[in-house]
Short mmCIF file of C-alpha atoms in Angstrom, two decimals:
data_model
loop_
_atom_site.label_atom_id
_atom_site.label_comp_id
_atom_site.label_asym_id
_atom_site.label_seq_id
_atom_site.Cartn_x
_atom_site.Cartn_y
_atom_site.Cartn_z
CA GLY A 22 -91.57 -50.21 66.37
CA GLU A 23 -89.24 -53.18 64.49
CA ASN A 24 -88.03 -56.04 66.83
CA VAL A 25 -85.49 -58.50 65.37
CA GLU A 26 -84.68 -61.76 67.12
CA GLN A 27 -81.77 -64.05 66.19
CA HIS A 28 -81.01 -67.32 67.11
CA PRO A 29 -78.65 -69.00 68.14
CA SER A 30 -76.38 -66.68 70.26
CA THR A 31 -73.58 -69.22 69.94
CA LEU A 32 -72.82 -71.96 67.42
CA SER A 33 -69.89 -73.98 66.82
CA VAL A 34 -69.48 -76.10 64.01
CA GLN A 35 -66.61 -78.04 62.30
CA GLU A 36 -64.43 -76.89 59.67
CA GLY A 37 -66.05 -77.96 56.32
CA ASP A 38 -69.61 -78.05 57.73
CA SER A 39 -72.53 -75.57 57.43
CA ALA A 40 -73.85 -72.93 59.57
CA VAL A 41 -77.37 -71.62 59.87
CA ILE A 42 -78.29 -68.61 61.79
CA LYS A 43 -82.09 -67.48 61.86
CA CYS A 44 -83.96 -64.13 62.34
CA THR A 45 -87.50 -63.22 62.58
CA TYR A 46 -88.83 -59.51 62.51
CA SER A 47 -91.93 -57.91 63.53
CA ASP A 48 -92.44 -54.92 61.12
CA SER A 49 -94.22 -55.99 58.03
CA ALA A 50 -92.84 -52.67 56.61
CA SER A 51 -89.34 -53.74 56.84
CA ASN A 52 -88.11 -54.24 53.42
CA TYR A 53 -84.26 -54.65 53.54
CA PHE A 54 -82.54 -57.24 55.68
CA PRO A 55 -78.51 -57.15 55.71
CA TRP A 56 -76.14 -59.64 57.60
CA TYR A 57 -73.15 -58.17 59.03
CA LYS A 58 -69.86 -60.06 60.50
CA GLN A 59 -68.19 -58.32 63.34
CA GLU A 60 -64.72 -59.18 64.40
CA LEU A 61 -63.54 -58.29 67.87
CA GLY A 62 -62.99 -54.33 68.35
CA LYS A 63 -64.22 -53.70 64.83
CA GLY A 64 -67.17 -52.27 63.44
CA PRO A 65 -69.64 -54.43 61.59
CA GLN A 66 -68.86 -55.41 57.77
CA LEU A 67 -71.78 -56.10 55.51
CA ILE A 68 -71.25 -59.73 53.99
CA ILE A 69 -74.72 -59.99 52.22
CA ASP A 70 -78.11 -58.52 52.17
CA ILE A 71 -81.49 -59.17 50.51
CA ARG A 72 -84.46 -56.93 49.71
CA SER A 73 -88.18 -57.88 50.26
CA ASN A 74 -88.87 -58.59 46.60
CA VAL A 75 -86.23 -61.45 46.82
CA GLY A 76 -86.74 -64.73 48.18
CA GLU A 77 -83.07 -66.09 48.17
CA LYS A 78 -79.80 -64.48 47.15
CA LYS A 79 -76.20 -66.21 47.06
CA ASP A 80 -72.68 -65.31 46.93
CA GLN A 81 -70.26 -67.79 46.86
CA ARG A 82 -70.44 -69.80 50.17
CA ILE A 83 -72.79 -67.44 51.52
CA ALA A 84 -76.45 -67.30 50.89
CA VAL A 85 -79.76 -65.66 52.55
CA THR A 86 -83.22 -66.61 52.52
CA LEU A 87 -86.14 -64.60 53.41
CA ASN A 88 -89.73 -65.74 53.89
CA LYS A 89 -92.00 -62.52 54.00
CA THR A 90 -95.02 -64.26 55.07
CA ALA A 91 -93.45 -65.64 58.16
CA LYS A 92 -91.16 -62.66 58.71
CA HIS A 93 -88.26 -64.67 59.09
CA PHE A 94 -84.90 -64.74 57.18
CA SER A 95 -81.69 -67.08 57.65
CA LEU A 96 -78.11 -66.95 56.77
CA HIS A 97 -76.36 -69.98 55.57
CA ILE A 98 -72.59 -70.55 55.28
CA THR A 99 -71.35 -73.61 53.43
CA GLU A 100 -68.00 -75.16 53.58
CA THR A 101 -67.04 -73.11 56.71
CA GLN A 102 -63.46 -71.99 57.52
CA PRO A 103 -61.57 -70.84 60.41
CA GLU A 104 -61.85 -67.13 59.15
CA ASP A 105 -65.48 -67.46 59.15
CA SER A 106 -65.28 -67.31 63.07
CA ALA A 107 -66.67 -64.07 64.36
CA VAL A 108 -70.06 -62.56 65.64
CA TYR A 109 -72.75 -62.31 63.05
CA PHE A 110 -75.62 -59.82 63.32
CA CYS A 111 -78.93 -59.63 61.35
CA ALA A 112 -80.73 -56.44 60.96
CA ALA A 113 -84.04 -55.01 59.40
CA SER A 114 -85.06 -51.73 58.16
CA ASN A 115 -87.47 -49.83 55.84
CA SER A 116 -86.72 -47.54 53.20
CA GLY A 117 -88.64 -44.83 54.90
CA ALA A 118 -86.74 -44.74 58.40
CA GLN A 119 -83.46 -46.12 57.08
CA LYS A 120 -82.12 -47.07 60.56
CA LEU A 121 -81.41 -50.51 61.11
CA VAL A 122 -82.60 -52.62 64.08
CA PHE A 123 -80.33 -55.22 64.99
CA GLY A 124 -80.86 -58.88 66.33
CA GLN A 125 -78.68 -60.01 69.32
CA GLY A 126 -75.96 -61.62 67.35
CA THR A 127 -74.57 -65.24 66.98
CA ARG A 128 -71.09 -66.08 68.07
CA LEU A 129 -69.81 -68.58 65.57
CA THR A 130 -67.08 -70.61 66.08
CA ILE A 131 -65.35 -73.00 63.53
CA ASN A 132 -63.34 -75.69 64.92
CA PRO A 133 -60.70 -76.96 62.75
CA GLY B 5 -66.76 -48.15 47.63
CA ALA B 6 -68.28 -45.84 50.10
CA VAL B 7 -66.16 -45.41 53.29
CA VAL B 8 -67.02 -44.14 56.98
CA SER B 9 -64.23 -43.25 59.10
CA GLN B 10 -64.49 -42.91 62.58
CA HIS B 11 -62.00 -41.07 65.11
CA PRO B 12 -60.56 -42.04 67.60
CA SER B 13 -60.34 -45.62 67.65
CA TRP B 14 -59.85 -45.79 71.43
CA VAL B 15 -60.00 -43.24 73.96
CA ILE B 16 -59.46 -43.03 78.02
CA CYS B 17 -60.66 -40.35 80.03
CA LYS B 18 -61.27 -39.34 83.62
CA SER B 19 -64.76 -39.49 85.23
CA GLY B 20 -66.34 -36.39 84.65
CA THR B 21 -64.75 -35.01 81.74
CA SER B 22 -66.24 -34.97 78.17
CA VAL B 23 -65.13 -36.75 75.05
CA LYS B 24 -65.81 -35.98 71.53
CA ILE B 25 -66.09 -38.67 68.62
CA GLU B 26 -65.94 -37.73 65.14
CA CYS B 27 -67.75 -39.83 62.11
CA ARG B 28 -66.90 -38.89 58.54
CA SER B 29 -68.21 -40.01 55.17
CA LEU B 30 -65.51 -39.98 53.00
CA ASP B 31 -66.73 -40.21 49.30
CA PHE B 32 -70.25 -39.17 49.69
CA GLN B 33 -72.17 -36.45 51.47
CA ALA B 34 -74.38 -37.92 54.39
CA THR B 35 -77.49 -35.85 55.17
CA THR B 36 -78.23 -38.44 57.94
CA MET B 37 -76.03 -40.45 60.40
CA PHE B 38 -76.56 -43.12 62.91
CA TRP B 39 -74.71 -43.41 66.37
CA TYR B 40 -74.78 -46.87 68.12
CA ARG B 41 -73.68 -48.08 71.23
CA GLN B 42 -72.41 -51.59 71.82
CA PHE B 43 -71.64 -53.05 75.29
CA PRO B 44 -69.47 -56.09 75.54
CA LYS B 45 -70.93 -59.24 74.10
CA GLN B 46 -74.28 -57.40 73.22
CA SER B 47 -76.02 -56.27 70.23
CA LEU B 48 -75.57 -52.65 68.48
CA MET B 49 -78.32 -50.29 70.06
CA LEU B 50 -79.22 -47.25 68.15
CA MET B 51 -78.92 -44.11 70.20
CA ALA B 52 -79.58 -41.42 67.93
CA THR B 53 -79.97 -40.27 64.37
CA SER B 54 -78.08 -37.18 63.45
CA ASN B 55 -79.66 -34.82 61.01
CA GLU B 56 -77.31 -32.39 58.97
CA GLY B 57 -78.60 -28.71 59.68
CA SER B 58 -81.04 -29.83 62.24
CA LYS B 59 -81.50 -31.44 65.66
CA ALA B 60 -80.67 -35.23 66.36
CA THR B 61 -83.36 -37.51 67.06
CA TYR B 62 -82.74 -39.64 69.86
CA GLU B 63 -84.03 -43.36 71.07
CA GLN B 64 -86.24 -43.60 74.04
CA GLY B 65 -84.07 -43.69 77.06
CA VAL B 66 -80.88 -41.96 75.65
CA GLU B 67 -80.14 -38.56 77.50
CA LYS B 68 -79.77 -36.09 74.86
CA ASP B 69 -78.08 -33.55 77.21
CA LYS B 70 -75.26 -36.20 78.09
CA PHE B 71 -74.84 -37.49 74.32
CA LEU B 72 -74.46 -34.24 72.45
CA ILE B 73 -74.62 -34.96 68.65
CA ASN B 74 -73.52 -32.09 65.90
CA HIS B 75 -74.04 -32.67 62.47
CA ALA B 76 -72.76 -29.21 61.06
CA SER B 77 -71.58 -30.62 57.62
CA LEU B 78 -72.48 -33.27 55.19
CA THR B 79 -69.58 -34.95 55.84
CA LEU B 80 -69.28 -34.82 59.47
CA SER B 81 -71.06 -35.67 62.63
CA THR B 82 -69.77 -35.61 66.13
CA LEU B 83 -70.78 -37.47 69.35
CA THR B 84 -69.80 -35.62 72.55
CA VAL B 85 -70.27 -37.78 75.58
CA THR B 86 -70.59 -35.25 78.50
CA SER B 87 -69.43 -35.56 81.97
CA ALA B 88 -68.54 -39.14 81.23
CA HIS B 89 -68.84 -41.81 83.87
CA PRO B 90 -67.55 -45.52 84.08
CA GLU B 91 -71.06 -46.82 82.91
CA ASP B 92 -70.53 -44.87 79.70
CA SER B 93 -67.89 -47.18 78.99
CA SER B 94 -68.62 -48.99 75.80
CA PHE B 95 -67.89 -49.24 72.03
CA TYR B 96 -69.63 -46.33 69.92
CA ILE B 97 -70.15 -46.83 66.23
CA CYS B 98 -71.22 -44.54 63.68
CA SER B 99 -73.09 -45.57 60.21
CA ALA B 100 -74.17 -43.92 57.15
CA ARG B 101 -75.83 -44.59 53.87
CA ASP B 102 -75.25 -43.06 50.57
CA PRO B 103 -78.05 -40.94 49.72
CA ARG B 104 -77.87 -41.37 46.30
CA HIS B 105 -78.73 -45.30 46.93
CA PRO B 106 -81.23 -44.80 50.22
CA ASN B 107 -82.26 -48.46 50.64
CA THR B 108 -78.54 -50.21 50.39
CA GLU B 109 -75.81 -50.72 52.21
CA ALA B 110 -75.05 -48.98 55.45
CA PHE B 111 -71.41 -48.17 56.14
CA PHE B 112 -70.18 -48.43 59.50
CA GLY B 113 -67.11 -46.60 61.23
CA GLN B 114 -64.59 -48.64 62.84
CA GLY B 115 -65.99 -47.99 66.04
CA THR B 116 -64.57 -46.01 69.13
CA ARG B 117 -63.50 -47.94 72.43
CA LEU B 118 -64.28 -45.40 75.30
CA THR B 119 -63.02 -46.47 78.66
CA VAL B 120 -63.94 -44.14 81.62
CA VAL B 121 -61.59 -44.13 84.73
#
């Protein structure tokens, strides 16, 4: 089955700087890669996603890149703000199985 | 947009009792829902796939007799933790995808914090 590895487990950056979180996946059949933000005591909220037919996607300060050959994808947050502090999870799935396999999570702290 | 609602948001129960958690899709019909468990500072681990009108599919290592899943309607799936013990204390989260858009966003409920004392 699918296995998703996420790094780093913790990340601390100064407000205004950029943050990058990386994930690798094992199943070449995976074709959907979402990123979720989870705040304490709440369910995950989708912040951006990418499909395997696209190499990059951007939404304001957030961008995701996908390298299908290397089976890795990354989340980029620019101009970080204190409200970006949370735990971020990457995930992978394929259109057949639908179920998501999550990475281990990254606790992002933005220092004012 | 589509919303998944989970109830209750938190529950405390005594060891040995059973607890039921509900997951509802509010504006779409979900033939499939997913149940996850998340221990503190850990990732979401898929427990089972809930299938409307048929038996749930459990992930390896998840006891189907302990975690009973019922998906009796297209908008409701329930997870019952039977004979709960302190080690079952966790954050339980459900999710569903709108079948009209199968390979799109999975919507998550707000989660249920279960504490077994």
